Coordinates of C-alpha atoms in Angstrom, one line a residue:
X4 CA 191.1 44.6 49.5
X5 CA 189.8 45.9 52.7
X6 CA 189.6 49.7 52.9
X7 CA 190.2 50.2 49.2
X8 CA 187.8 52.4 47.2
X9 CA 186.5 51.1 44.0
X10 CA 187.9 52.7 40.9
X11 CA 185.4 53.5 38.1
X12 CA 186.7 52.4 34.7
X13 CA 185.6 54.2 31.6
X14 CA 183.3 52.2 29.3
X15 CA 185.1 49.9 26.8
X16 CA 184.0 52.2 23.9
X17 CA 185.9 55.1 25.5
X18 CA 189.2 53.2 25.7
X19 CA 192.1 55.0 24.1
X20 CA 195.6 53.5 24.4
X21 CA 198.4 55.6 25.8
X22 CA 200.4 55.1 22.6
X23 CA 201.1 53.0 19.6
X24 CA 204.2 50.8 19.3
X25 CA 205.2 49.8 15.7
X26 CA 207.8 47.1 15.1
X27 CA 208.8 47.1 11.4
X28 CA 211.2 44.8 9.6
X29 CA 212.4 46.3 6.3
X30 CA 213.9 43.8 3.8
X31 CA 215.5 44.2 0.5
X32 CA 217.0 47.6 1.2
X33 CA 220.0 48.9 -0.8
X34 CA 223.0 48.3 1.5
X35 CA 224.4 51.8 0.8
X36 CA 221.3 53.3 2.5
X37 CA 222.0 51.3 5.7
X38 CA 225.6 52.3 6.3
X39 CA 225.6 56.1 6.7
X40 CA 224.8 57.0 10.4
X41 CA 224.5 60.7 9.5
X42 CA 222.0 60.0 6.7
X43 CA 220.0 57.7 9.0
X44 CA 220.0 60.2 11.8
X45 CA 218.6 62.9 9.4
X46 CA 216.0 60.5 8.1
X47 CA 214.7 59.5 11.5
X48 CA 214.6 63.2 12.5
X49 CA 212.5 64.0 9.3
X50 CA 210.3 61.1 10.1
X51 CA 209.7 62.2 13.7
X52 CA 208.8 65.7 12.6
X53 CA 206.5 64.3 10.0
X54 CA 204.7 62.4 12.8
X55 CA 204.3 65.6 14.8
X56 CA 206.8 64.4 17.5
X57 CA 209.3 66.6 19.4
X58 CA 212.9 65.4 19.3
X59 CA 214.8 65.5 22.6
X60 CA 218.1 63.8 21.8
X61 CA 219.6 61.4 19.3
X62 CA 222.6 59.0 19.3
X63 CA 223.8 57.0 16.3
X64 CA 226.7 54.6 16.0
X65 CA 228.3 52.9 12.9
X66 CA 229.9 49.5 13.2
X67 CA 233.0 50.2 11.1
X68 CA 233.5 50.5 7.4
X69 CA 230.7 48.8 5.6
X70 CA 229.0 47.9 8.9
X71 CA 225.5 48.7 10.0
X72 CA 224.1 51.5 12.1
X73 CA 222.3 51.4 15.4
X74 CA 220.6 54.6 16.6
X75 CA 217.8 56.1 18.7
X76 CA 215.9 59.3 18.8
X77 CA 214.4 60.1 22.2
X78 CA 211.2 61.9 21.7
X79 CA 208.9 63.8 24.1
X80 CA 206.4 61.2 22.9
X81 CA 208.8 58.2 23.4
X82 CA 211.3 57.0 20.8
X83 CA 212.3 55.8 17.3
X84 CA 215.2 53.3 17.1
X85 CA 216.8 51.6 14.2
X86 CA 219.3 48.7 13.7
X87 CA 220.7 48.0 10.3
X88 CA 222.4 45.0 8.6
X89 CA 223.6 46.2 5.2
X90 CA 225.1 42.8 4.4
X91 CA 221.5 41.5 4.6
X92 CA 219.7 44.5 3.2
X93 CA 217.7 44.6 6.4
X94 CA 216.7 47.3 9.0
X95 CA 214.7 46.7 12.2
X96 CA 212.6 49.7 13.3
X97 CA 211.0 50.4 16.6
X98 CA 208.6 53.4 16.7
X99 CA 206.7 54.1 19.9
X100 CA 204.7 57.3 20.2
X101 CA 202.0 58.6 22.5
X102 CA 199.8 61.7 22.6
X103 CA 198.9 63.3 19.3
X104 CA 202.0 62.0 17.5
X105 CA 201.3 59.7 14.5
X106 CA 203.8 56.9 14.3
X107 CA 202.5 55.6 11.0
X108 CA 203.5 58.9 9.4
X109 CA 207.0 58.4 10.7
X110 CA 207.1 54.8 9.3
X111 CA 205.8 56.0 5.9
X112 CA 208.6 58.5 5.7
X113 CA 211.2 55.9 6.5
X114 CA 209.8 53.3 4.2
X115 CA 209.8 55.9 1.3
X116 CA 213.4 56.8 1.9
X117 CA 214.7 53.3 2.3
X118 CA 212.6 51.8 -0.5
X119 CA 212.3 48.4 1.1
X120 CA 211.2 45.6 -1.2
X121 CA 209.3 44.0 1.6
X122 CA 208.0 45.3 5.0
X123 CA 206.7 43.3 7.9
X124 CA 204.8 45.4 10.5
X125 CA 203.5 44.6 13.9
X126 CA 201.4 47.3 15.8
X127 CA 200.7 47.2 19.5
X128 CA 198.4 49.5 21.4
X129 CA 200.2 50.3 24.7
X130 CA 198.6 51.4 28.0

């Protein structure tokens, strides 16, 4: 582009992503653990704190008696969200954190509490 100054990029070895985005599918979870919005809220809060994140706000919703839960914690470092299907023993987690927060510690806390029989994890470096 005419009149544009060249931007110096850091060497590839100095690259550090802005954040890490974890997408985790937790299978074979006891249905009772996936129905209680209050317990899931408390779990995600413990997980965020374990990761070194700062909680800004949370909102959780239950889909009727015996239904699943959807919820999100907004973090200064981004977010943790969960969607559960107790009838399938399944929970979908989305953990995105930047800065010094450590999303894998949040995931470890959630996995330990929900005792999933199988976990599928995808990790994406963002930024």
